[in-house]
mmCIF file of C-alpha atoms in Angstrom:
data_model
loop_
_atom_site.group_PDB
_atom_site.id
_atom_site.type_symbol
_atom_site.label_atom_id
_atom_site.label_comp_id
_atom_site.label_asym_id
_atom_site.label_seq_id
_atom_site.Cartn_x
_atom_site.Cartn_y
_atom_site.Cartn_z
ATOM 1 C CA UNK K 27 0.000 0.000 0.000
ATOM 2 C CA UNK K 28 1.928 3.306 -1.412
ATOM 3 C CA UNK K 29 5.390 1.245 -0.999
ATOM 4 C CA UNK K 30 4.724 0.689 3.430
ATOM 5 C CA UNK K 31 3.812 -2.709 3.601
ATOM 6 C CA UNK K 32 0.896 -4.534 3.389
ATOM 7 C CA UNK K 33 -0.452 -2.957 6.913
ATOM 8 C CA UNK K 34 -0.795 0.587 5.195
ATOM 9 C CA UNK K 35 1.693 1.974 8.066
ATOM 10 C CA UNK K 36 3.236 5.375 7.088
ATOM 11 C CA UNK K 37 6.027 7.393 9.468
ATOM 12 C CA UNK K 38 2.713 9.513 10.097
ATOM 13 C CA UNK K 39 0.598 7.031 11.301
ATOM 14 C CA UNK K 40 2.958 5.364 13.219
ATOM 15 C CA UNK K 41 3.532 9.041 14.773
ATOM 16 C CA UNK K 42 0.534 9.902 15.473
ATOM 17 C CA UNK K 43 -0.019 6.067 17.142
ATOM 18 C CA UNK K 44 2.966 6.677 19.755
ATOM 19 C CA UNK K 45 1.210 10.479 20.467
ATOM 20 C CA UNK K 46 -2.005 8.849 21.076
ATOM 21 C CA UNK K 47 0.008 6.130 23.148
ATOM 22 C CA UNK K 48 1.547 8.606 25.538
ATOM 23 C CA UNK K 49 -1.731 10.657 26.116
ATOM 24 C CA UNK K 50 -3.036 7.841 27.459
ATOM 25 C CA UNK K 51 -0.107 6.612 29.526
ATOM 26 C CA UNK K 52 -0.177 10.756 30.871
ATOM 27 C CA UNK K 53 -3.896 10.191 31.705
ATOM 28 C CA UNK K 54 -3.597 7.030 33.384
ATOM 29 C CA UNK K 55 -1.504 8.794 36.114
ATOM 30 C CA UNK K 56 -4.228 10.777 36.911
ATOM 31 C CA UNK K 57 -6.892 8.147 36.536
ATOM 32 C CA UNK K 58 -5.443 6.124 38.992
ATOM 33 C CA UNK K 59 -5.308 8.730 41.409
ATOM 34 C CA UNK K 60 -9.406 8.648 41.299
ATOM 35 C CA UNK K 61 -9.436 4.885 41.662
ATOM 36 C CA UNK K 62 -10.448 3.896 45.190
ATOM 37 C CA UNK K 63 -10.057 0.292 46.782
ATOM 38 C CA UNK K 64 -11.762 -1.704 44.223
ATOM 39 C CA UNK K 65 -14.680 -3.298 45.888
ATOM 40 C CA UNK K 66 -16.976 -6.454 44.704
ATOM 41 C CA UNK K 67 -20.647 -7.404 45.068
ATOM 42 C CA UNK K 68 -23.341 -5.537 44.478
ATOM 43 C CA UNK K 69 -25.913 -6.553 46.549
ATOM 44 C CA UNK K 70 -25.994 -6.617 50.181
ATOM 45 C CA UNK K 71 -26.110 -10.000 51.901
ATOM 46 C CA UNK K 72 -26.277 -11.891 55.546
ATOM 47 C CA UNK K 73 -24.411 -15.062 56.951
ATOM 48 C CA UNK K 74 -27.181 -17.506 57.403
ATOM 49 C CA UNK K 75 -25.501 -20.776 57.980
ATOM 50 C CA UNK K 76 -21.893 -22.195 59.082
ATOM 51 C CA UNK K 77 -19.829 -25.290 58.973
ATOM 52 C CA UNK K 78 -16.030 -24.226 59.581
ATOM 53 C CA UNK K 79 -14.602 -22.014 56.719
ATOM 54 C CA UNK K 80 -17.945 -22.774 54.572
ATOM 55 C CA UNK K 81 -20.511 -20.124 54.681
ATOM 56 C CA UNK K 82 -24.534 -19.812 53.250
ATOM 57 C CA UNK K 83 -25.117 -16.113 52.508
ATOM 58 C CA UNK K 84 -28.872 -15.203 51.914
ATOM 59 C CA UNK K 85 -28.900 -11.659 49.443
ATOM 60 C CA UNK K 86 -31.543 -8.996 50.001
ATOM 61 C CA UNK K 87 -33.318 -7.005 47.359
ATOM 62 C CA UNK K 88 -34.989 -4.044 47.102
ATOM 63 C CA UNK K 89 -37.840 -5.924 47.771
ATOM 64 C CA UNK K 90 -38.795 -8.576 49.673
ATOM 65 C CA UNK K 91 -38.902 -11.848 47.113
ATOM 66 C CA UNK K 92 -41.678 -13.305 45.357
ATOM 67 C CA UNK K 93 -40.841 -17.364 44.901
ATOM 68 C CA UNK K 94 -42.064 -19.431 47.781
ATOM 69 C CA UNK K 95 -38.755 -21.944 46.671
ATOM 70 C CA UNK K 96 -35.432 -20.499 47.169
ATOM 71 C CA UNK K 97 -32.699 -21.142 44.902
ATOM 72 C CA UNK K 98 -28.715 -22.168 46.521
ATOM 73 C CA UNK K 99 -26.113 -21.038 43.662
ATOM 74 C CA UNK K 100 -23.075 -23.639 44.135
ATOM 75 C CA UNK K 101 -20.112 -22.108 42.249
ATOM 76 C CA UNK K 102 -16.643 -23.909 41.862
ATOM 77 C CA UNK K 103 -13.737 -24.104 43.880
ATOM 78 C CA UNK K 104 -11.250 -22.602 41.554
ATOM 79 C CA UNK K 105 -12.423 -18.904 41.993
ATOM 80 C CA UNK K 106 -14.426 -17.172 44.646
ATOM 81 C CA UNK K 107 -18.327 -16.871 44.020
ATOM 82 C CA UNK K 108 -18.769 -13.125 44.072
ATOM 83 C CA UNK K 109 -18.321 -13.336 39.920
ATOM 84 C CA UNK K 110 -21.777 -14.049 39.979
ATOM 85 C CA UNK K 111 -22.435 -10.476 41.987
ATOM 86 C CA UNK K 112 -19.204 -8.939 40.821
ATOM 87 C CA UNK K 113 -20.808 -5.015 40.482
ATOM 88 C CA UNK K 114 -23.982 -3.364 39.962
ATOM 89 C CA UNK K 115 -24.247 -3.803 36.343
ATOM 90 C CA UNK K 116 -23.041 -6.948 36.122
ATOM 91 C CA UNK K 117 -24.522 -9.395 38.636
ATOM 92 C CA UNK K 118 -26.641 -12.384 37.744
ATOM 93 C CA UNK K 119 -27.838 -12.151 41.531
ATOM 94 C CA UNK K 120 -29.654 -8.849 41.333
ATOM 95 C CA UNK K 121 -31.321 -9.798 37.866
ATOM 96 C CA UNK K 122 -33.103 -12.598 39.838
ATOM 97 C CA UNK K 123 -33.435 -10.708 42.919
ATOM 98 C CA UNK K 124 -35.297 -8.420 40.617
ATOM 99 C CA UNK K 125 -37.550 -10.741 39.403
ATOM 100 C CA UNK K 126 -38.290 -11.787 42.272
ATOM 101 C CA UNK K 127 -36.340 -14.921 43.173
ATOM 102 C CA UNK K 128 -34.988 -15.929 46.590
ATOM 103 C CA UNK K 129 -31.047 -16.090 46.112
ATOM 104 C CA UNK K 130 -28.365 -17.823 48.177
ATOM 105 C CA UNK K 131 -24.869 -18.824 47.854
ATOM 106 C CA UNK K 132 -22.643 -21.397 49.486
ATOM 107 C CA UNK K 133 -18.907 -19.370 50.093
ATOM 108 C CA UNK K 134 -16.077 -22.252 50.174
ATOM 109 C CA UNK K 135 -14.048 -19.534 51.513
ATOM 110 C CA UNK K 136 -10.363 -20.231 51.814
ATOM 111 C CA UNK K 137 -8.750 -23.646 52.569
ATOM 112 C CA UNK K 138 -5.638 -24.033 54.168
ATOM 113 C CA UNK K 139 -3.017 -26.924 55.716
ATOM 114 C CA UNK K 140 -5.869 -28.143 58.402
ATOM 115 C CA UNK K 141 -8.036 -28.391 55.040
ATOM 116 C CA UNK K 142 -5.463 -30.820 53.074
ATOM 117 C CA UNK K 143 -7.605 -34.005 54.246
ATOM 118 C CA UNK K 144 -11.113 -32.772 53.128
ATOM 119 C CA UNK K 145 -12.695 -35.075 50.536
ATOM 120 C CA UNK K 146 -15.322 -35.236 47.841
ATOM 121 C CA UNK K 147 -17.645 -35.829 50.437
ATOM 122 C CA UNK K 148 -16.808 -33.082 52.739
ATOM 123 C CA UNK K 149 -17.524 -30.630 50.262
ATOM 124 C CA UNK K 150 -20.882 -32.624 48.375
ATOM 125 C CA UNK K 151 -22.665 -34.487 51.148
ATOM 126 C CA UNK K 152 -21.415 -32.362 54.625
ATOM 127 C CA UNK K 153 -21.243 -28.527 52.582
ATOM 128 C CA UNK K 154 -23.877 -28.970 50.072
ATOM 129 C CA UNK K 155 -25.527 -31.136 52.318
ATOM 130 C CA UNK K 156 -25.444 -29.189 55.299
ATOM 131 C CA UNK K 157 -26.452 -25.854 53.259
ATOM 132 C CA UNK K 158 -29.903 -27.841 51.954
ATOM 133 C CA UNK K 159 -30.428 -29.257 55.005
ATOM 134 C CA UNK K 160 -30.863 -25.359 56.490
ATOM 135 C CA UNK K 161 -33.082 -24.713 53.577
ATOM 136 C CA UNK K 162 -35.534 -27.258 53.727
ATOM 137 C CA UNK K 163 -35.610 -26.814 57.521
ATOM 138 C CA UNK K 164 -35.985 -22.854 57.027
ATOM 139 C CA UNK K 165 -38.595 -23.230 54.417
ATOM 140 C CA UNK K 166 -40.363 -26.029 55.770
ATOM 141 C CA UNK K 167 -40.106 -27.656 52.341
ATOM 142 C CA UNK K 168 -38.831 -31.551 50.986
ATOM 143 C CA UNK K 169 -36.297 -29.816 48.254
ATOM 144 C CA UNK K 170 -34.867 -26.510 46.748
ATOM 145 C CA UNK K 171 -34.147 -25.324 43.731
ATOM 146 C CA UNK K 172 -30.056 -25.712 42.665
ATOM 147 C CA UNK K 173 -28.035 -23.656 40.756
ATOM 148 C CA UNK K 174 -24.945 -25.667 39.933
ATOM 149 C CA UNK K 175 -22.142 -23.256 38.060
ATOM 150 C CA UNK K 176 -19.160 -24.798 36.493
ATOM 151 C CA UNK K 177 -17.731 -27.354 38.837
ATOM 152 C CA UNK K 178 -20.289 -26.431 41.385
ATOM 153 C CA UNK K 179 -22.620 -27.630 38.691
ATOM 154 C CA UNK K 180 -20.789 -30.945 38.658
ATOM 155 C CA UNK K 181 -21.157 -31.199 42.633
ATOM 156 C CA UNK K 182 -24.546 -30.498 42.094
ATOM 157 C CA UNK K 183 -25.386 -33.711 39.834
ATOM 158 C CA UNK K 184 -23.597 -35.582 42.586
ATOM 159 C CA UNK K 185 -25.375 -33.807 45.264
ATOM 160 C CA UNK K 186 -28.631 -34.505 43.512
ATOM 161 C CA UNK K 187 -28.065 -38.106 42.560
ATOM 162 C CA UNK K 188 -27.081 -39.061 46.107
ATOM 163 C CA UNK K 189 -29.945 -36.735 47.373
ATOM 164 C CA UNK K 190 -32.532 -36.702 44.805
ATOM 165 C CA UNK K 191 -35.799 -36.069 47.039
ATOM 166 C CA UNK K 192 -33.794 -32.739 48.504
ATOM 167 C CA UNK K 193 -33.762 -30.919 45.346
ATOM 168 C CA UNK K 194 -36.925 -29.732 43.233
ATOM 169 C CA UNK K 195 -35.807 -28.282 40.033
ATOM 170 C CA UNK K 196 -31.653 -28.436 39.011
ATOM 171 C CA UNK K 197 -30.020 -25.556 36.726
ATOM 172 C CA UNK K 198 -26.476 -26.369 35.759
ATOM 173 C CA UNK K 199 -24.180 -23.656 34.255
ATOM 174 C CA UNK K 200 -20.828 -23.791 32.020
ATOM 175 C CA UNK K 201 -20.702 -27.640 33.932
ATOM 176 C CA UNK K 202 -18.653 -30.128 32.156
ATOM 177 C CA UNK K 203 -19.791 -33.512 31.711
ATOM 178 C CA UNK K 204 -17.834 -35.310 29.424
ATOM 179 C CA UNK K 205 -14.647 -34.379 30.862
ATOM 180 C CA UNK K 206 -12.962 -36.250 27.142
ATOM 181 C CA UNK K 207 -14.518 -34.216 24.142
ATOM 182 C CA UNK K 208 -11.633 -33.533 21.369
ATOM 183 C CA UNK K 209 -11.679 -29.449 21.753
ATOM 184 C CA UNK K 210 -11.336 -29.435 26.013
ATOM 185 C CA UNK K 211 -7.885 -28.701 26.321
ATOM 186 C CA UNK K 212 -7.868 -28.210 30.121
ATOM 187 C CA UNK K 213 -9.112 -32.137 29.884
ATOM 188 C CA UNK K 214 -6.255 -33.549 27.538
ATOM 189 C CA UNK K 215 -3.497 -31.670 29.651
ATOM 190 C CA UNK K 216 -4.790 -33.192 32.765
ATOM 191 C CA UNK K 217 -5.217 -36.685 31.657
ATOM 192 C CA UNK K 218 -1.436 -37.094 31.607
ATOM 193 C CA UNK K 219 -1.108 -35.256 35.488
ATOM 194 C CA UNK K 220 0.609 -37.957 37.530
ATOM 195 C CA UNK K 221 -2.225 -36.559 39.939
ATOM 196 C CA UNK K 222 -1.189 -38.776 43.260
ATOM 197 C CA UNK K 223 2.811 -37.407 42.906
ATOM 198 C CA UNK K 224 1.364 -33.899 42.409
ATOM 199 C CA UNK K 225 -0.934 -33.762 45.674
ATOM 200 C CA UNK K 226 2.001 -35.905 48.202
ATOM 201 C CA UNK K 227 4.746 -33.309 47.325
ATOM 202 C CA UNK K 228 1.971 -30.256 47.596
ATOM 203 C CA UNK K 229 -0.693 -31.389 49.972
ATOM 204 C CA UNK K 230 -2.755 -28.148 49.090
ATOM 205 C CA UNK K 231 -2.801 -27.100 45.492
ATOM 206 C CA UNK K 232 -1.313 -23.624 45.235
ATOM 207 C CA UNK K 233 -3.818 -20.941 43.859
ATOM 208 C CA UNK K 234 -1.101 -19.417 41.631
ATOM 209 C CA UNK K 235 -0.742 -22.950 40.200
ATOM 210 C CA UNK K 236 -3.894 -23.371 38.981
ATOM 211 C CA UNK K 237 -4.212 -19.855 37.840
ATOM 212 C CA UNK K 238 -1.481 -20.388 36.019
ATOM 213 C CA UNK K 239 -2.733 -23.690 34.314
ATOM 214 C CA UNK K 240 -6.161 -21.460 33.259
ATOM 215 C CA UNK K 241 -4.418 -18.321 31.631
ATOM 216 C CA UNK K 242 -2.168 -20.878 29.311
ATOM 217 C CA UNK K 243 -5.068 -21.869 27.906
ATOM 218 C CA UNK K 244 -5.506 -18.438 26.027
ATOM 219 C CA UNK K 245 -2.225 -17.277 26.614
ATOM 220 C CA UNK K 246 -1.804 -14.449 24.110
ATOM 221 C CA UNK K 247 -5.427 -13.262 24.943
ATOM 222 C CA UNK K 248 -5.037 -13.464 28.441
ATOM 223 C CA UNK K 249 -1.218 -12.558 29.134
ATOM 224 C CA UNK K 250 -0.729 -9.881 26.317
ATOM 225 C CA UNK K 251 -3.768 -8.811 24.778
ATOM 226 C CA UNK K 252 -6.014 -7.743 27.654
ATOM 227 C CA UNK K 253 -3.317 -5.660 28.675
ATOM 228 C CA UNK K 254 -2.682 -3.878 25.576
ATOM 229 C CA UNK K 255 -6.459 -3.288 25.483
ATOM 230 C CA UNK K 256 -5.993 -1.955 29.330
ATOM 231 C CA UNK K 257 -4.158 1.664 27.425
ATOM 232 C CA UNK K 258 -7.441 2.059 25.723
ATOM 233 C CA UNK K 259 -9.576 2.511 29.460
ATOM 234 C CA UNK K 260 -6.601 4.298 30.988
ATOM 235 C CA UNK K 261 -8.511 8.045 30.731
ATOM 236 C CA UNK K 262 -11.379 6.567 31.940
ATOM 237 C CA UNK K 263 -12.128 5.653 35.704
ATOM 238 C CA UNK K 264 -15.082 3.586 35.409
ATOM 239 C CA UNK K 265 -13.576 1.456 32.281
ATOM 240 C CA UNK K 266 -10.500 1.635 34.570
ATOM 241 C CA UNK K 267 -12.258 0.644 37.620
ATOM 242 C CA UNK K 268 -14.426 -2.534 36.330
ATOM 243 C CA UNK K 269 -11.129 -3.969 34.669
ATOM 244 C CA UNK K 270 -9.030 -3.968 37.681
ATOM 245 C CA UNK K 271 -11.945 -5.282 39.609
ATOM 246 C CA UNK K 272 -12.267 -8.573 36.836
ATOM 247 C CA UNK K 273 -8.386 -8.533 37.863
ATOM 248 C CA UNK K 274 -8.578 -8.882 41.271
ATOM 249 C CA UNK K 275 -11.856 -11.709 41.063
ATOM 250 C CA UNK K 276 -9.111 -13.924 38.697
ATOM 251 C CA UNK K 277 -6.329 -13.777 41.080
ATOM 252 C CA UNK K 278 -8.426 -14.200 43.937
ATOM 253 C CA UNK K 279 -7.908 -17.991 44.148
ATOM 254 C CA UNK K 280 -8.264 -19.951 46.674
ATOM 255 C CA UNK K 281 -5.832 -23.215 47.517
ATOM 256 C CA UNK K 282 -7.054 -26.455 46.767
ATOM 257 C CA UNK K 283 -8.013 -29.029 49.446
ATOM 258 C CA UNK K 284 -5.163 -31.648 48.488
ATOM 259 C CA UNK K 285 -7.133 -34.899 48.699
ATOM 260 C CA UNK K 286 -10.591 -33.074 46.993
ATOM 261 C CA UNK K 287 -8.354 -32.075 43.892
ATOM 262 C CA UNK K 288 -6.843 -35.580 43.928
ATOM 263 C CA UNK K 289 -10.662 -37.306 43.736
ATOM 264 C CA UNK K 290 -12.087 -35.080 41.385
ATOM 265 C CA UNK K 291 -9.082 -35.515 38.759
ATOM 266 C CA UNK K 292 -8.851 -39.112 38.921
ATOM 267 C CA UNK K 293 -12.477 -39.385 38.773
ATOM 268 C CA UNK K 294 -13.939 -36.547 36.409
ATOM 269 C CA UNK K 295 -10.590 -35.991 34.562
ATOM 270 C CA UNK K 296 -8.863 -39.021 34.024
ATOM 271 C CA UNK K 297 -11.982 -41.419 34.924
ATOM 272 C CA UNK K 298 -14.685 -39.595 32.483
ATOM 273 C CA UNK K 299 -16.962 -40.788 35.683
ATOM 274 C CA UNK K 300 -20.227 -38.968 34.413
ATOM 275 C CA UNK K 301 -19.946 -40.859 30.967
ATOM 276 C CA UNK K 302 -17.931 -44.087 32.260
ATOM 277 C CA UNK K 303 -18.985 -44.571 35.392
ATOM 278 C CA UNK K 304 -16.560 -44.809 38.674
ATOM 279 C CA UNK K 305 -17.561 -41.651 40.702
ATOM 280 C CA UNK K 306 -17.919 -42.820 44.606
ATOM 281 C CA UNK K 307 -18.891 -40.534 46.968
ATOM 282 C CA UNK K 308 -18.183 -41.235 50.346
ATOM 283 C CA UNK K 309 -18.592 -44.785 49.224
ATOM 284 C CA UNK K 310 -21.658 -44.135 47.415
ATOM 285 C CA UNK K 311 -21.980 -44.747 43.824
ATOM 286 C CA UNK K 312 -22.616 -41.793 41.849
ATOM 287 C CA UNK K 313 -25.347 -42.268 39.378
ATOM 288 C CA UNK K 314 -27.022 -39.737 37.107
ATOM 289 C CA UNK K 315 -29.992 -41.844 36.282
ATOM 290 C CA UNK K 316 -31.188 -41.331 39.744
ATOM 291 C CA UNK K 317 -31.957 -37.710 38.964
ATOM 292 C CA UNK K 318 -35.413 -37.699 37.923
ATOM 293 C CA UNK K 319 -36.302 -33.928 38.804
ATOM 294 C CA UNK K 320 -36.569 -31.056 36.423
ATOM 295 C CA UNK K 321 -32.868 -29.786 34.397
ATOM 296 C CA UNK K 322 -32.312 -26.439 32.533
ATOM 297 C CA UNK K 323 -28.677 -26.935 31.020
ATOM 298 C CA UNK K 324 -27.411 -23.490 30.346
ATOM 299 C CA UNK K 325 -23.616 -23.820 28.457
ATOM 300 C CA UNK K 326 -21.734 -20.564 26.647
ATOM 301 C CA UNK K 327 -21.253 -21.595 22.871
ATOM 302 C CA UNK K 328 -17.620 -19.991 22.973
ATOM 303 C CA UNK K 329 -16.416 -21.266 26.320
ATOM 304 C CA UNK K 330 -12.691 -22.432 26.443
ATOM 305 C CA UNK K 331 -12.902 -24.231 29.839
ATOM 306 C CA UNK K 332 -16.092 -26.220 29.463
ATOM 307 C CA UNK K 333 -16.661 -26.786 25.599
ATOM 308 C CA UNK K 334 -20.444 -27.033 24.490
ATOM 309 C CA UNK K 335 -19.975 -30.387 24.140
ATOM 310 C CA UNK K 336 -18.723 -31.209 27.448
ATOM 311 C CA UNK K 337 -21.725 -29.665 29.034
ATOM 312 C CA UNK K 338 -24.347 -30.871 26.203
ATOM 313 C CA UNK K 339 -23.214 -34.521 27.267
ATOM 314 C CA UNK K 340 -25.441 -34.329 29.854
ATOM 315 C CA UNK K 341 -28.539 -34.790 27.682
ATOM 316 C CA UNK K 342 -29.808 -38.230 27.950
ATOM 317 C CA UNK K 343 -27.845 -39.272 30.980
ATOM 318 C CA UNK K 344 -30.251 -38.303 33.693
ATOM 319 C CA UNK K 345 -33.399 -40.293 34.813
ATOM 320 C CA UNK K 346 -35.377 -37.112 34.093
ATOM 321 C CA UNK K 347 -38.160 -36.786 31.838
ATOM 322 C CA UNK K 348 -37.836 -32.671 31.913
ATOM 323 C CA UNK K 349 -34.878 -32.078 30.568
ATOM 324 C CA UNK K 350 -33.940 -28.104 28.491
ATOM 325 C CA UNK K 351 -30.913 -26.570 27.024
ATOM 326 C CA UNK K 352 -29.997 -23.158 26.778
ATOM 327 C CA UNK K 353 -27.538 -21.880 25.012
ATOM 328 C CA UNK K 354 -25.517 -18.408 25.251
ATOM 329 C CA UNK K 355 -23.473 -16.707 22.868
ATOM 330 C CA UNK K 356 -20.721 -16.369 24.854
ATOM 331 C CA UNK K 357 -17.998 -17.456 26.802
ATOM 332 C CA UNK K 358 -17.144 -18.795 30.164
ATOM 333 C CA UNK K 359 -16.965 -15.174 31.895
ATOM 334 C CA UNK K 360 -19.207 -13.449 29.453
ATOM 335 C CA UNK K 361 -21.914 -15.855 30.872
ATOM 336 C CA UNK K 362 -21.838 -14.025 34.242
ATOM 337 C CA UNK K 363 -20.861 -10.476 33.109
ATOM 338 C CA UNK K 364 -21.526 -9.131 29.987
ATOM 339 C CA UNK K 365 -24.254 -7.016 29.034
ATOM 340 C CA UNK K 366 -26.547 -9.933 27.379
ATOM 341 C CA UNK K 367 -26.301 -11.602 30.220
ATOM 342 C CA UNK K 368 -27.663 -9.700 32.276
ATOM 343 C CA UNK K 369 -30.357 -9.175 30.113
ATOM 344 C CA UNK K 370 -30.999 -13.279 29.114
ATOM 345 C CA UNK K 371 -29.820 -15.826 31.570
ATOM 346 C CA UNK K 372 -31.490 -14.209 34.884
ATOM 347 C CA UNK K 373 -35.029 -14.071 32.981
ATOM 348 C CA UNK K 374 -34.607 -17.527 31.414
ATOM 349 C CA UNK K 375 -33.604 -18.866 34.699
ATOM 350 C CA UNK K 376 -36.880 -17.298 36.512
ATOM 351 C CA UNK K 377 -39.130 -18.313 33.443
ATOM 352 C CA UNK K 378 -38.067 -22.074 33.479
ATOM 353 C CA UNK K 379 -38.371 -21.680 37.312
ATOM 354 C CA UNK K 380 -41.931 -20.262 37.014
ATOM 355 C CA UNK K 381 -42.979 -23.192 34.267
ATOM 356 C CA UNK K 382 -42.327 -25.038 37.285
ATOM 357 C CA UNK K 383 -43.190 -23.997 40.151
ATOM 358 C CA UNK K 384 -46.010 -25.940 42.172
#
């Protein structure tokens, strides 16, 4: 193009580029001057129920909520559950506040060496367990309604399957099932993890480990280009603001209960045990035919954690005779944060809920 290269770059471009470049880094200076603490969670909340480090929060609305059922979110393990409630435009838990559902969430909180020994069952049949148990007792009611988000969705169709009479209608979220499809990369790494030597030398599975493991995954997206994109916002304290805050919820990572992570590799990672078979609980056979209650399936048709297949898998499996799929376009984060979110998934949730509700 005019004799500078196929990218059309001419000494004044590039000129004006590295002006426009040092505005911005001159701007920044002052922008981060007029950033506070960054804070998280939107929506106020109260401790309802403890067992140890694990904690049932109950949020409060604007107004009081409609549903007679409430609903338990169950998030993962890997990253703290506030995404979910991460700012005022961007929390899942105010849309269906909003609409009227009655919202909880079960906080892992933070394990550390006195956690190394906690199992599978600890977390599914004593936490989960223990968190439904207070429900049903508050509410005077058999079962709740689940919301089971990413591994917390896989807990959930163990929870459910060992407990099917104390949950009423099951929503699972970016949750992989078949932990083998051809396009989940985190599940072809981890296949080869000599799991048992990992977890002896370690005991606890270092956060910054398993961070680590996630932003290889997309590692120029999520080690150079986000940052490059970061000059853009620097002039601008609320861009500035809700990107440092998506910061700090991604390297806010809890450790990993050593002997946990050791059962749910070997027996979702390397075992397949949804598809295959082999998942023991506490000694208990885990199997998904035993869930005969209502499913909404919501999976993120660009997610790079939990492909669409992995969580599509799950069609079929179940004993249930009510069984929907949602999809979103978008990706594993975008599910909880992005603008169309927060306009689609809390209304589908609440209108599958209502279809429902008895």
């Amino acid at each position: 193009m005019d004799g500078f290269g196929p990218l059309g770059f001419t000494p004044d471009s590039l000129a004006q580029e590295s002006l426009r470049l040092q505005a911005k880094l001159r701007a920044g200076l002052d922008t981060l001057h007029q950033v506070h603490e960054i804070e998280y969670g939107a929506t106020a909340r109260e401790e309802v129920w403890r067992d140890g480090k694990v904690v049932l929060y109950r949020f409060r609305g604007d107004r009081a909520p409609t549903a007679r059922v409430p609903l338990l979110i169950v998030y993962a393990l890997v990253n703290r559950p506030y995404m979910v409630d991460l700012q005022d435009d961007k929390s899942i838990v105010r849309g269906l506040l909003e609409r009227g559902e009655d919202v909880y969430v079960l906080d892992w909180g933070y394990p550390d060496r006195s956690d190394r020994y906690l199992e599978l069952e600890d977390y599914i049949q004593r936490y989960i367990g223990g968190a439904m148990d207070h429900l049903r007792g508050e509410y005077r009611m058999d079962g709740v309604n689940v919301l089971g988000i990413c591994q917390g969705g896989a807990f959930s169709l163990c929870f459910t399957a060992l407990n099917p009479h104390k949950v009423r209608n099951l929503i699972t979220m970016v949750t992989p099932v078949d932990f083998h499809t051809s396009d989940n990369m985190l599940g072809n790494w981890t296949r080869g993890l000599d799991v048992d030597l990992f977890v002896d030398t370690l005991g606890n599975v270092p956060a910054d480990v398993m961070n680590w493991c996630y932003l290889t995954l997309k590692p120029w997206r999520l080690f150079v280009q986000k940052y490059v994109g970061m000059v853009d916002v620097l002039d601008d304290p609320k861009a500035l603001e809700d990107f440092l805050r998506m910061e700090k919820w991604i390297f806010d990572s809890p450790d990993q209960a050593g002997e946990a992570f050791r059962q749910f590799v070997k027996q979702f990672y390397q075992g397949n045990g949804f598809l295959k078979g082999g998942i023991e609980i506490g000694g208990r056979t885990v199997d998904l035919r035993n869930i005969d209650v209502p499913i909404l399936n919501i999976y993120a048709e660009q997610d790079h954690l939990v492909p669409p297949a992995s969580s599509k898998a799950l069609a079929g499996l179940t004993g249930s005779d009510d069984y929907s799929e949602l999809s979103f376009r978008g990706g594993h984060i975008g599910i909880y944060v992005s603008s169309r979110a927060q306009r689609e998934v809390p209304q589908a949730i609440h209108d599958w809920l209502g279809q429902r509700a008895r």
